[in-house]
Short mmCIF file of C-alpha atoms in Angstrom, two decimals:
data_model
loop_
_atom_site.label_atom_id
_atom_site.label_comp_id
_atom_site.label_asym_id
_atom_site.label_seq_id
_atom_site.Cartn_x
_atom_site.Cartn_y
_atom_site.Cartn_z
CA UNK A 210 0.15 0.12 0.18
CA UNK A 211 2.89 2.77 0.86
CA UNK A 212 4.42 1.59 -2.33
CA UNK A 213 1.04 2.45 -4.31
CA UNK A 214 0.84 5.56 -1.99
CA UNK A 215 4.36 6.83 -3.24
CA UNK A 216 3.51 6.12 -7.36
CA UNK A 217 0.83 7.84 -6.83
CA UNK A 218 1.92 11.17 -5.00
CA UNK A 219 5.23 11.14 -7.63
CA UNK A 220 3.14 10.69 -10.43
CA UNK A 221 0.93 13.82 -8.99
CA UNK A 222 4.20 16.10 -8.27
CA UNK A 223 5.49 15.44 -12.50
CA UNK A 224 2.23 16.31 -13.57
CA UNK A 225 1.80 19.66 -11.61
CA UNK A 226 5.45 20.70 -12.13
CA UNK A 227 4.82 21.81 -15.61
CA UNK A 228 2.19 24.49 -14.53
CA UNK A 229 3.46 27.87 -13.33
CA UNK A 230 2.95 27.68 -10.01
CA UNK A 231 3.93 23.68 -10.56
CA UNK A 232 7.66 24.00 -9.08
CA UNK A 233 6.49 25.24 -5.69
CA UNK A 234 3.70 23.01 -5.49
CA UNK A 235 5.81 19.81 -6.45
CA UNK A 236 8.62 21.24 -3.66
CA UNK A 237 5.96 21.44 -1.02
CA UNK A 238 4.49 17.68 -1.97
CA UNK A 239 8.16 16.44 -1.66
CA UNK A 240 8.76 17.99 1.82
CA UNK A 241 5.09 16.78 3.07
CA UNK A 242 6.25 13.35 1.98
CA UNK A 243 9.61 13.15 3.63
CA UNK A 244 8.02 14.29 6.76
CA UNK A 245 5.06 11.51 6.36
CA UNK A 246 8.16 8.59 5.47
CA UNK A 247 10.13 9.83 8.14
CA UNK A 248 7.27 9.98 11.24
CA UNK A 249 5.60 7.05 9.88
CA UNK A 250 2.75 9.18 8.61
CA UNK A 251 0.80 9.62 5.16
CA UNK A 252 -1.15 12.42 3.93
CA UNK A 253 -3.43 12.51 1.40
CA UNK A 254 -2.90 15.74 -1.04
CA UNK A 255 -6.30 16.62 -2.75
CA UNK A 256 -5.54 18.45 -6.51
CA UNK A 257 -8.03 19.41 -9.01
CA UNK A 258 -8.19 21.92 -11.71
CA UNK A 259 -5.20 23.02 -13.41
CA UNK A 260 -2.10 22.60 -10.52
CA UNK A 261 -2.93 22.88 -6.96
CA UNK A 262 -5.72 24.70 -6.04
CA UNK A 263 -5.68 28.03 -4.12
CA UNK A 264 -7.79 26.25 -0.98
CA UNK A 265 -5.99 22.89 -1.20
CA UNK A 266 -6.15 20.60 1.50
CA UNK A 267 -3.49 18.48 3.45
CA UNK A 268 -4.82 16.47 6.29
CA UNK A 269 -2.89 13.83 8.50
CA UNK A 270 -4.48 10.90 8.53
CA UNK A 271 -3.94 7.24 9.51
CA UNK A 272 -1.67 5.09 7.34
CA UNK A 273 -4.36 2.57 6.71
CA UNK A 274 -6.57 4.57 5.05
CA UNK A 275 -4.25 5.87 2.27
CA UNK A 276 -6.48 7.43 -0.70
CA UNK A 277 -4.44 7.74 -4.10
CA UNK A 278 -4.63 11.43 -5.39
CA UNK A 279 -5.43 10.22 -8.70
CA UNK A 280 -8.69 8.42 -7.90
CA UNK A 281 -10.09 10.74 -5.06
CA UNK A 282 -12.33 13.71 -5.87
CA UNK A 283 -12.06 17.06 -3.63
CA UNK A 284 -15.56 16.37 -2.13
CA UNK A 285 -15.06 12.79 -0.74
CA UNK A 286 -11.00 13.28 0.31
CA UNK A 287 -12.04 16.49 2.03
CA UNK A 288 -14.69 14.52 4.09
CA UNK A 289 -12.68 11.43 4.49
CA UNK A 290 -9.74 13.58 5.92
CA UNK A 291 -11.65 15.37 8.50
CA UNK A 292 -13.28 12.00 9.64
CA UNK A 293 -9.90 10.47 9.84
CA UNK A 294 -8.01 13.06 11.43
CA UNK A 295 -6.93 12.10 15.04
CA UNK A 296 -7.56 14.56 17.52
CA UNK A 297 -9.72 17.13 15.42
CA UNK A 298 -13.17 15.86 16.54
CA UNK A 299 -12.02 15.61 20.12
CA UNK A 300 -10.61 19.30 20.20
CA UNK A 301 -14.03 20.49 18.44
CA UNK A 302 -16.29 18.57 20.86
CA UNK A 303 -14.05 20.20 23.90
CA UNK A 304 -13.80 23.60 23.18
CA UNK A 305 -12.74 25.85 25.90
CA UNK A 306 -15.13 29.09 27.30
CA UNK A 307 -12.44 31.18 25.31
CA UNK A 308 -13.44 28.91 22.29
CA UNK A 309 -17.40 28.73 22.72
CA UNK A 310 -17.58 32.43 22.89
CA UNK A 311 -14.79 33.39 20.21
CA UNK A 312 -18.25 33.74 18.19
CA UNK A 313 -19.72 36.00 20.24
CA UNK A 314 -16.60 38.06 19.76
CA UNK A 315 -16.97 37.54 15.85
CA UNK A 316 -20.64 40.16 16.00
CA UNK A 317 -19.22 42.73 17.90
CA UNK A 318 -15.86 44.26 19.27
CA UNK A 319 -15.57 43.28 23.11
CA UNK A 320 -14.39 45.34 25.82
CA UNK A 321 -11.41 44.70 28.09
CA UNK A 322 -13.58 42.94 30.87
CA UNK A 323 -15.77 41.36 28.46
CA UNK A 324 -12.60 39.85 26.82
CA UNK A 325 -11.79 38.35 30.59
CA UNK A 326 -15.17 37.04 31.00
CA UNK A 327 -15.14 34.94 27.80
CA UNK A 328 -11.76 33.83 28.59
CA UNK A 329 -12.64 32.17 31.85
CA UNK A 330 -10.36 31.98 34.86
CA UNK A 331 -7.58 30.36 34.41
CA UNK A 332 -6.37 27.17 37.04
CA UNK A 333 -3.94 28.44 39.43
CA UNK A 334 -1.97 24.92 39.05
CA UNK A 335 -0.02 25.81 35.53
CA UNK A 336 0.42 22.23 35.16
CA UNK A 337 -3.26 21.56 35.11
CA UNK A 338 -4.12 24.54 32.85
CA UNK A 339 -4.58 22.82 29.40
CA UNK A 340 -6.33 19.69 30.98
CA UNK A 341 -9.04 21.86 33.15
CA UNK A 342 -9.39 24.19 29.93
CA UNK A 343 -9.36 21.97 26.91
CA UNK A 344 -9.08 23.49 23.69
CA UNK A 345 -7.10 26.12 25.49
CA UNK A 346 -4.24 27.15 23.46
CA UNK A 347 -1.23 27.75 26.10
CA UNK A 348 0.33 26.40 28.88
CA UNK A 349 3.49 27.19 30.70
CA UNK A 350 6.42 24.66 29.96
CA UNK A 351 9.14 23.37 32.17
CA UNK A 352 11.80 26.03 31.99
CA UNK A 353 14.45 23.97 32.94
CA UNK A 354 14.46 22.71 29.00
CA UNK A 355 15.60 26.08 27.85
CA UNK A 356 19.70 26.75 27.80
CA UNK A 357 20.90 30.29 29.14
CA UNK A 358 24.42 31.62 29.77
CA UNK A 359 25.85 30.30 32.49
CA UNK A 360 27.89 32.18 35.23
CA UNK A 361 31.36 32.33 33.43
CA UNK A 362 29.75 32.18 29.68
CA UNK A 363 32.06 35.33 28.65
CA UNK A 364 35.08 32.58 29.07
CA UNK A 365 33.99 29.31 28.38
CA UNK A 366 30.78 29.89 26.60
CA UNK A 367 28.78 27.27 28.62
CA UNK A 368 25.15 27.19 28.87
CA UNK A 369 23.11 26.00 31.78
CA UNK A 370 19.55 24.89 31.84
CA UNK A 371 17.29 28.09 33.28
CA UNK A 372 15.88 28.05 37.23
CA UNK A 373 12.48 29.23 37.46
CA UNK A 374 11.38 32.40 35.64
CA UNK A 375 11.21 35.51 36.97
CA UNK A 376 7.48 35.99 36.11
CA UNK A 377 5.07 33.21 35.67
CA UNK A 378 2.13 33.22 33.02
CA UNK A 379 -1.05 34.70 33.73
CA UNK A 380 -2.74 34.48 30.66
CA UNK A 381 -2.65 34.79 26.81
CA UNK A 382 -5.34 36.61 24.43
CA UNK A 383 -5.66 36.12 20.61
CA UNK A 384 -6.83 39.65 19.75
CA UNK A 385 -8.91 40.87 16.12
CA UNK A 386 -7.59 44.50 15.94
CA UNK A 387 -8.72 47.07 13.23
CA UNK A 388 -5.79 48.56 12.70
CA UNK A 389 -2.01 47.82 14.22
CA UNK A 390 -2.10 49.25 18.09
CA UNK A 391 0.77 50.03 19.88
CA UNK A 392 1.02 50.12 23.63
CA UNK A 393 -1.96 48.17 23.57
CA UNK A 394 -1.92 47.41 27.85
CA UNK A 395 -3.67 51.14 28.21
CA UNK A 396 -6.61 49.58 26.71
CA UNK A 397 -6.08 46.03 28.58
CA UNK A 398 -6.03 47.36 32.17
CA UNK A 399 -9.20 46.07 33.17
CA UNK A 400 -8.81 42.85 31.68
CA UNK A 401 -4.98 42.70 33.81
CA UNK A 402 -6.57 44.03 37.18
CA UNK A 403 -9.15 41.24 36.88
CA UNK A 404 -6.23 38.39 36.20
CA UNK A 405 -4.47 39.40 39.27
CA UNK A 406 -7.91 39.56 41.12
CA UNK A 407 -8.32 35.86 39.99
CA UNK A 408 -4.98 34.56 40.57
CA UNK A 409 -2.93 36.84 43.07
CA UNK A 410 -5.46 38.72 45.15
CA UNK A 411 -3.15 39.84 47.96
CA UNK A 412 -0.06 41.46 45.55
CA UNK A 413 -0.48 45.03 46.26
CA UNK A 414 3.10 45.77 44.34
CA UNK A 415 2.49 43.33 41.53
CA UNK A 416 4.45 44.04 38.31
CA UNK A 417 2.87 42.79 34.63
CA UNK A 418 5.24 42.25 31.81
CA UNK A 419 3.36 42.18 28.46
CA UNK A 420 4.55 41.35 25.27
CA UNK A 421 2.39 42.10 22.05
CA UNK A 422 3.28 40.13 18.75
CA UNK A 423 1.57 41.91 16.22
CA UNK A 424 0.46 40.29 13.25
CA UNK A 425 0.08 41.59 10.03
CA UNK A 426 -3.22 41.58 8.43
CA UNK A 427 -6.11 42.24 7.20
CA UNK A 428 -7.63 41.09 9.42
CA UNK A 429 -4.87 42.64 12.04
CA UNK A 430 -4.21 40.22 14.92
CA UNK A 431 -2.41 40.87 18.06
CA UNK A 432 -0.90 37.75 20.29
CA UNK A 433 -0.86 39.22 23.77
CA UNK A 434 1.24 37.71 26.28
CA UNK A 435 0.55 38.40 30.38
CA UNK A 436 3.37 37.75 32.81
CA UNK A 437 3.05 38.66 36.25
CA UNK A 438 5.52 39.11 39.20
CA UNK A 439 3.40 39.54 42.48
CA UNK A 440 6.00 41.52 43.96
CA UNK A 441 8.14 44.47 42.31
CA UNK A 442 10.59 44.51 44.34
CA UNK A 443 12.07 41.40 43.16
CA UNK A 444 12.73 42.90 40.14
CA UNK A 445 13.87 46.76 41.40
CA UNK A 446 15.13 46.33 44.76
CA UNK A 447 16.60 43.22 44.88
CA UNK A 448 20.87 42.54 44.11
CA UNK A 449 20.74 39.67 41.25
CA UNK A 450 21.82 39.55 38.01
CA UNK A 451 18.56 39.63 36.33
CA UNK A 452 17.82 42.49 38.64
CA UNK A 453 20.79 44.47 37.52
CA UNK A 454 19.69 44.18 34.07
CA UNK A 455 15.79 44.79 34.42
CA UNK A 456 16.24 47.98 36.58
CA UNK A 457 17.48 49.52 33.45
CA UNK A 458 15.16 47.49 31.33
CA UNK A 459 12.11 48.23 32.54
CA UNK A 460 12.32 51.80 33.60
CA UNK A 461 9.42 53.59 33.17
CA UNK A 462 10.52 55.47 29.49
CA UNK A 463 8.65 54.90 26.39
CA UNK A 464 11.11 54.37 23.26
CA UNK A 465 10.32 53.65 20.20
CA UNK A 466 12.30 53.43 16.47
CA UNK A 467 11.74 56.59 16.19
CA UNK A 468 12.69 58.24 19.54
CA UNK A 469 14.66 61.31 18.41
CA UNK A 470 16.05 62.27 21.93
CA UNK A 471 19.42 61.18 22.29
CA UNK A 472 19.09 59.53 25.63
CA UNK A 473 15.86 57.64 24.17
CA UNK A 474 17.42 56.93 21.28
CA UNK A 475 20.66 55.31 23.09
CA UNK A 476 17.74 53.45 25.63
CA UNK A 477 15.78 51.75 23.02
CA UNK A 478 19.33 50.78 21.15
CA UNK A 479 20.47 48.73 24.40
CA UNK A 480 16.96 47.66 24.69
CA UNK A 481 16.87 46.14 21.31
CA UNK A 482 20.09 44.52 22.43
CA UNK A 483 18.82 42.52 25.33
CA UNK A 484 15.53 41.37 24.74
CA UNK A 485 16.18 38.18 23.45
CA UNK A 486 13.56 35.13 22.51
CA UNK A 487 14.55 31.51 22.63
CA UNK A 488 12.01 29.57 20.50
CA UNK A 489 11.45 25.69 20.77
CA UNK A 490 9.43 23.63 18.57
CA UNK A 491 8.01 20.90 20.18
CA UNK A 492 5.87 19.03 17.76
CA UNK A 493 5.62 20.72 14.29
CA UNK A 494 6.35 19.63 10.42
CA UNK A 495 9.70 19.58 9.16
CA UNK A 496 9.43 22.46 7.02
CA UNK A 497 8.25 24.59 10.09
CA UNK A 498 10.78 23.36 12.08
CA UNK A 499 13.56 24.69 10.04
CA UNK A 500 11.97 27.92 9.22
CA UNK A 501 11.25 28.48 13.00
CA UNK A 502 14.78 27.27 14.19
CA UNK A 503 15.74 27.29 17.92
CA UNK A 504 18.45 29.80 17.93
CA UNK A 505 18.36 32.53 20.43
CA UNK A 506 17.59 36.00 18.71
CA UNK A 507 17.69 39.80 19.99
CA UNK A 508 14.55 40.20 17.87
CA UNK A 509 15.10 43.99 17.91
CA UNK A 510 17.99 43.64 15.70
CA UNK A 511 15.66 41.96 12.82
CA UNK A 512 12.39 43.35 13.49
CA UNK A 513 10.86 46.75 14.74
CA UNK A 514 10.36 46.98 18.73
CA UNK A 515 8.75 49.65 20.71
CA UNK A 516 8.81 49.89 24.78
CA UNK A 517 6.15 50.93 26.58
CA UNK A 518 6.60 51.46 30.67
CA UNK A 519 4.75 52.40 33.46
CA UNK A 520 5.19 51.71 37.26
CA UNK A 521 3.38 48.84 37.33
CA UNK A 522 3.39 47.41 33.77
CA UNK A 523 5.91 47.15 30.82
CA UNK A 524 5.07 46.47 27.16
CA UNK A 525 7.13 45.01 24.39
CA UNK A 526 5.72 45.41 21.04
CA UNK A 527 7.03 43.26 18.31
CA UNK A 528 6.17 44.45 14.92
CA UNK A 529 6.53 40.95 12.52
CA UNK A 530 5.02 43.25 9.65
CA UNK A 531 8.86 45.20 9.69
CA UNK A 532 10.45 42.05 7.87
CA UNK A 533 9.48 40.33 4.88
CA UNK A 534 11.48 37.38 6.08
CA UNK A 535 9.62 37.49 9.25
CA UNK A 536 6.11 37.65 7.48
CA UNK A 537 7.61 34.68 5.64
CA UNK A 538 8.31 32.69 8.59
CA UNK A 539 5.06 33.58 10.52
CA UNK A 540 2.88 33.38 7.60
CA UNK A 541 4.15 29.50 7.27
CA UNK A 542 3.74 28.83 10.74
CA UNK A 543 0.06 29.96 10.82
CA UNK A 544 -0.81 27.81 7.86
CA UNK A 545 0.02 24.72 10.08
CA UNK A 546 -0.72 26.42 13.42
CA UNK A 547 -3.60 23.82 14.14
CA UNK A 548 -1.12 21.26 14.78
CA UNK A 549 1.94 22.92 15.82
CA UNK A 550 3.23 23.22 19.42
CA UNK A 551 6.21 25.65 19.90
CA UNK A 552 7.39 26.88 23.27
CA UNK A 553 8.54 30.59 23.45
CA UNK A 554 10.96 31.96 26.14
CA UNK A 555 12.00 35.67 26.72
CA UNK A 556 15.34 36.71 28.58
CA UNK A 557 16.94 39.97 29.18
CA UNK A 558 20.77 39.07 28.02
CA UNK A 559 23.48 39.42 30.40
CA UNK A 560 26.67 40.84 29.01
CA UNK A 561 28.77 41.52 31.68
CA UNK A 562 29.80 38.82 34.53
CA UNK A 563 27.66 41.09 36.87
CA UNK A 564 24.83 40.16 34.54
CA UNK A 565 25.60 36.41 34.60
CA UNK A 566 24.36 33.98 35.18
CA UNK A 567 20.78 34.25 33.12
CA UNK A 568 17.22 33.61 34.19
CA UNK A 569 13.93 33.30 32.07
CA UNK A 570 11.97 36.23 32.20
CA UNK A 571 8.74 34.13 31.43
CA UNK A 572 7.85 31.62 29.27
CA UNK A 573 5.07 29.77 27.64
CA UNK A 574 3.96 27.15 25.22
CA UNK A 575 1.49 27.33 22.10
CA UNK A 576 -0.67 24.30 21.66
CA UNK A 577 -2.82 24.06 18.25
CA UNK A 578 -3.72 27.24 18.17
CA UNK A 579 -6.33 28.50 15.62
CA UNK A 580 -6.27 31.85 14.30
CA UNK A 581 -9.63 31.89 13.71
CA UNK A 582 -11.04 32.07 17.15
CA UNK A 583 -9.47 35.42 17.93
CA UNK A 584 -11.64 37.72 20.04
CA UNK A 585 -12.78 40.72 18.12
CA UNK A 586 -11.43 43.63 20.68
CA UNK A 587 -12.98 46.98 21.17
CA UNK A 588 -10.01 49.66 20.93
CA UNK A 589 -11.07 52.69 23.07
CA UNK A 590 -9.35 55.96 24.31
#
C-alpha cells in the first residue's frame, strides 16, 4: 500500500510541475512526503483543476486509510480526511469557554472586561491548565529545558538550564484589531486587573510584563502574553544578576524606533540588544521547524520593537510586518498552527559577569492555536 501511495504522489508531482505554480507545489509535496515517511505518517494531497488549488487541503490520516490522489475526488477526500484526522474531532467537541465564546466576539467588538469574562478563569496550577481548560491554546512549559548563559559564559561559552522564571504566565489573548495598535496595555488594564484578582488577590505591589506580537493583516491580529511578578521589589530592589539588567530595561520610559531624543535613542538601542527570544518547536512539520529554528535571537535587531513602561507594567511590541522574512516565517507557521506546539521563552541578555547567569523572564507554550478563534477587541481611548 505504501509503495502504491508513493507512486501516486510522485505521478501527481510530475503532473503539476509543468504548470506556472508547479515548481512550488511540487516542492511542498516532496517536503510533506519526506516528513510523512520519516514519522511513519502519510498525507492525502487533493489536487484538482490545473495545478494545485489555492484552497488545497492537506490532512493527516492513518496509514491504513491511504487514498490515491489520482482516484480521490475533492469532495470525497476532504470529507474522508475530516473523519479520520486524529484529535480534530476531540478538539472540536471539547472547546473551552474561550473557544465557545469566540463566535460572539466575531459579532461585535468586546471590551477588556468582556474579553476577560469570555476567556474564563485560569487554574492556579500551571501544569493543569490545559487539562482543566480543554481547547485552550497555551500552557507554561518546564523552564529547565531552555539553555541560558551560565555564570562564566563570557569565558567558556557554557550554557545551563534556566531556573524558574522571574515572571509566571498569567494568561494569553488572541485579538482581532481594526488596525495595528501600539501600547495595547493601556486599553487592556481592566483585563489585567481582573487577572490579578483571580490569580493573586493579595499582591499590592504587583508588576506585569506584557509582550504583544503584532501579526500583519487584514485582519490585523495581536497575540498578547501577560506575565506577572507578585512583588515588584524582586525586580527593582534586589541585587541579583537579573535585577541588574531589569532595573534599566523596565524603567518607565517609552522608546520606539522613531525616538528622537538622544537619551531615548540610546536606551532603545540597548533594549533591542537585550530583549532575547528563545524559540523551540516541540511538535511541528519539518518545514516549520526549519523555518522557525531554535537559536536565541535578539528580535530588536531584526524587527521593529517598541517599549512602553509604567510603574506597574511594561509592554514590548514586536512588529512582525517590519520584516518580509518574518512575515513569511509567521505565515508559514500559521498555515500549520492547528498542529504546531511551540515554546517561546523571553530573556534579558546578560552582557557582563555581573549580569550572569541568565534566567528566563517568562516562558509559554502555544498548543494547536486556531487563528479563526481570535476575539474581536474594541480599542477605546
